[in-house]
Amino acid sequence: MTSGLARLGIAAEGSGTALPDLDTLPGPVRDVFQGAYGDATATLFLVAVPFAVMALLLVSAIREVPLRTTLDVAPSTPVDEREEAAAEVEVAR
């Protein structure tokens, strides 16, 4: 962007972080800013695409493991045994 502004004879001073309102800029300066934003966006996409492709390939290589095959849920220990174990603990106290 600095070189584009220098070609127009405008000294680029400072390093502000505010984005200019492109509608208020003169035509040639607006073209410099739009070109800089367009180049930066294209570079970002060119860098991001290989990562997206790699992520897609890695995700497609994940083996599918079913979490459950039925909707029936059997308790690990029967309710009666749990009640008996709780009663034994209380008696032991």
PDB file of C-alpha atoms in Angstrom:
ATOM      1  CA  MET A   1       0.000   0.000   0.000  1.00  0.00           C
ATOM      2  CA  THR A   2       2.868   2.336   0.802  1.00  0.00           C
ATOM      3  CA  SER A   3       4.402   1.865  -2.639  1.00  0.00           C
ATOM      4  CA  GLY A   4       1.045   2.504  -4.315  1.00  0.00           C
ATOM      5  CA  LEU A   5       0.592   5.723  -2.417  1.00  0.00           C
ATOM      6  CA  ALA A   6       4.202   6.733  -3.186  1.00  0.00           C
ATOM      7  CA  ARG A   7       3.500   6.309  -6.914  1.00  0.00           C
ATOM      8  CA  LEU A   8       0.663   8.788  -6.513  1.00  0.00           C
ATOM      9  CA  GLY A   9       3.010  11.228  -4.783  1.00  0.00           C
ATOM     10  CA  ILE A  10       1.385  10.766  -1.369  1.00  0.00           C
ATOM     11  CA  ALA A  11       3.663  10.273   1.617  1.00  0.00           C
ATOM     12  CA  ALA A  12       2.429   7.383   3.748  1.00  0.00           C
ATOM     13  CA  GLU A  13       3.078   8.455   7.301  1.00  0.00           C
ATOM     14  CA  GLY A  14       2.289   6.715  10.552  1.00  0.00           C
ATOM     15  CA  SER A  15       0.888   3.289  11.136  1.00  0.00           C
ATOM     16  CA  GLY A  16      -2.724   3.837  12.090  1.00  0.00           C
ATOM     17  CA  THR A  17      -4.985   0.903  12.732  1.00  0.00           C
ATOM     18  CA  ALA A  18      -8.247   2.554  11.677  1.00  0.00           C
ATOM     19  CA  LEU A  19      -9.773   1.471   8.388  1.00  0.00           C
ATOM     20  CA  PRO A  20     -10.508   4.375   6.057  1.00  0.00           C
ATOM     21  CA  ASP A  21     -13.984   4.935   4.673  1.00  0.00           C
ATOM     22  CA  LEU A  22     -13.392   4.067   1.034  1.00  0.00           C
ATOM     23  CA  ASP A  23     -16.349   6.163  -0.147  1.00  0.00           C
ATOM     24  CA  THR A  24     -14.692   9.342   1.122  1.00  0.00           C
ATOM     25  CA  LEU A  25     -11.294   8.725  -0.496  1.00  0.00           C
ATOM     26  CA  PRO A  26     -10.344  10.205  -3.882  1.00  0.00           C
ATOM     27  CA  GLY A  27     -10.556   7.763  -6.805  1.00  0.00           C
ATOM     28  CA  PRO A  28      -6.834   6.932  -7.254  1.00  0.00           C
ATOM     29  CA  VAL A  29      -6.271   6.495  -3.506  1.00  0.00           C
ATOM     30  CA  ARG A  30      -9.383   4.322  -3.252  1.00  0.00           C
ATOM     31  CA  ASP A  31      -7.998   2.119  -6.049  1.00  0.00           C
ATOM     32  CA  VAL A  32      -4.740   1.658  -4.094  1.00  0.00           C
ATOM     33  CA  PHE A  33      -6.648   0.600  -0.972  1.00  0.00           C
ATOM     34  CA  GLN A  34      -8.995  -1.731  -2.870  1.00  0.00           C
ATOM     35  CA  GLY A  35      -6.045  -3.335  -4.634  1.00  0.00           C
ATOM     36  CA  ALA A  36      -4.222  -3.860  -1.329  1.00  0.00           C
ATOM     37  CA  TYR A  37      -7.316  -5.393   0.293  1.00  0.00           C
ATOM     38  CA  GLY A  38      -7.903  -7.613  -2.740  1.00  0.00           C
ATOM     39  CA  ASP A  39      -4.300  -8.850  -2.773  1.00  0.00           C
ATOM     40  CA  ALA A  40      -4.400  -9.573   0.965  1.00  0.00           C
ATOM     41  CA  THR A  41      -7.684 -11.484   0.657  1.00  0.00           C
ATOM     42  CA  ALA A  42      -6.353 -13.564  -2.232  1.00  0.00           C
ATOM     43  CA  THR A  43      -3.200 -14.387  -0.268  1.00  0.00           C
ATOM     44  CA  LEU A  44      -5.235 -15.448   2.756  1.00  0.00           C
ATOM     45  CA  PHE A  45      -7.332 -17.826   0.652  1.00  0.00           C
ATOM     46  CA  LEU A  46      -4.255 -19.271  -1.071  1.00  0.00           C
ATOM     47  CA  VAL A  47      -2.727 -20.005   2.327  1.00  0.00           C
ATOM     48  CA  ALA A  48      -5.959 -21.393   3.807  1.00  0.00           C
ATOM     49  CA  VAL A  49      -6.881 -23.779   0.966  1.00  0.00           C
ATOM     50  CA  PRO A  50      -4.073 -26.325   1.569  1.00  0.00           C
ATOM     51  CA  PHE A  51      -4.996 -26.482   5.250  1.00  0.00           C
ATOM     52  CA  ALA A  52      -8.667 -26.977   4.396  1.00  0.00           C
ATOM     53  CA  VAL A  53      -7.826 -29.774   1.943  1.00  0.00           C
ATOM     54  CA  MET A  54      -5.549 -31.449   4.491  1.00  0.00           C
ATOM     55  CA  ALA A  55      -8.274 -31.205   7.161  1.00  0.00           C
ATOM     56  CA  LEU A  56     -10.814 -32.733   4.768  1.00  0.00           C
ATOM     57  CA  LEU A  57      -8.499 -35.649   3.983  1.00  0.00           C
ATOM     58  CA  LEU A  58      -7.706 -36.262   7.647  1.00  0.00           C
ATOM     59  CA  VAL A  59     -11.366 -36.131   8.671  1.00  0.00           C
ATOM     60  CA  SER A  60     -12.336 -38.529   5.901  1.00  0.00           C
ATOM     61  CA  ALA A  61      -9.708 -40.987   7.186  1.00  0.00           C
ATOM     62  CA  ILE A  62     -11.277 -41.152  10.658  1.00  0.00           C
ATOM     63  CA  ARG A  63     -12.858 -44.545  11.250  1.00  0.00           C
ATOM     64  CA  GLU A  64     -16.533 -44.363  12.165  1.00  0.00           C
ATOM     65  CA  VAL A  65     -17.263 -45.951  15.522  1.00  0.00           C
ATOM     66  CA  PRO A  66     -20.928 -46.329  16.470  1.00  0.00           C
ATOM     67  CA  LEU A  67     -21.656 -45.011  19.918  1.00  0.00           C
ATOM     68  CA  ARG A  68     -24.581 -47.354  20.568  1.00  0.00           C
ATOM     69  CA  THR A  69     -26.397 -50.026  18.559  1.00  0.00           C
ATOM     70  CA  THR A  70     -29.642 -50.128  20.568  1.00  0.00           C
ATOM     71  CA  LEU A  71     -31.783 -47.812  22.595  1.00  0.00           C
ATOM     72  CA  ASP A  72     -32.088 -50.322  25.450  1.00  0.00           C
ATOM     73  CA  VAL A  73     -29.970 -49.344  28.423  1.00  0.00           C
ATOM     74  CA  ALA A  74     -29.265 -52.032  30.987  1.00  0.00           C
ATOM     75  CA  PRO A  75     -27.853 -50.915  34.343  1.00  0.00           C
ATOM     76  CA  SER A  76     -24.385 -52.213  35.092  1.00  0.00           C
ATOM     77  CA  THR A  77     -25.570 -53.692  38.419  1.00  0.00           C
ATOM     78  CA  PRO A  78     -29.146 -54.638  39.214  1.00  0.00           C
ATOM     79  CA  VAL A  79     -31.053 -52.265  41.456  1.00  0.00           C
ATOM     80  CA  ASP A  80     -31.504 -54.905  44.194  1.00  0.00           C
ATOM     81  CA  GLU A  81     -27.750 -55.475  44.470  1.00  0.00           C
ATOM     82  CA  ARG A  82     -27.136 -51.736  44.774  1.00  0.00           C
ATOM     83  CA  GLU A  83     -29.694 -51.437  47.548  1.00  0.00           C
ATOM     84  CA  GLU A  84     -28.139 -54.378  49.376  1.00  0.00           C
ATOM     85  CA  ALA A  85     -24.658 -52.870  49.070  1.00  0.00           C
ATOM     86  CA  ALA A  86     -25.917 -49.551  50.453  1.00  0.00           C
ATOM     87  CA  ALA A  87     -27.588 -51.353  53.357  1.00  0.00           C
ATOM     88  CA  GLU A  88     -24.367 -53.241  54.147  1.00  0.00           C
ATOM     89  CA  VAL A  89     -22.412 -49.972  54.226  1.00  0.00           C
ATOM     90  CA  GLU A  90     -24.919 -48.433  56.660  1.00  0.00           C
ATOM     91  CA  VAL A  91     -24.804 -51.513  58.919  1.00  0.00           C
ATOM     92  CA  ALA A  92     -21.015 -51.454  58.960  1.00  0.00           C
ATOM     93  CA  ARG A  93     -21.001 -47.893  60.335  1.00  0.00           C
TER      94      ARG A  93
END
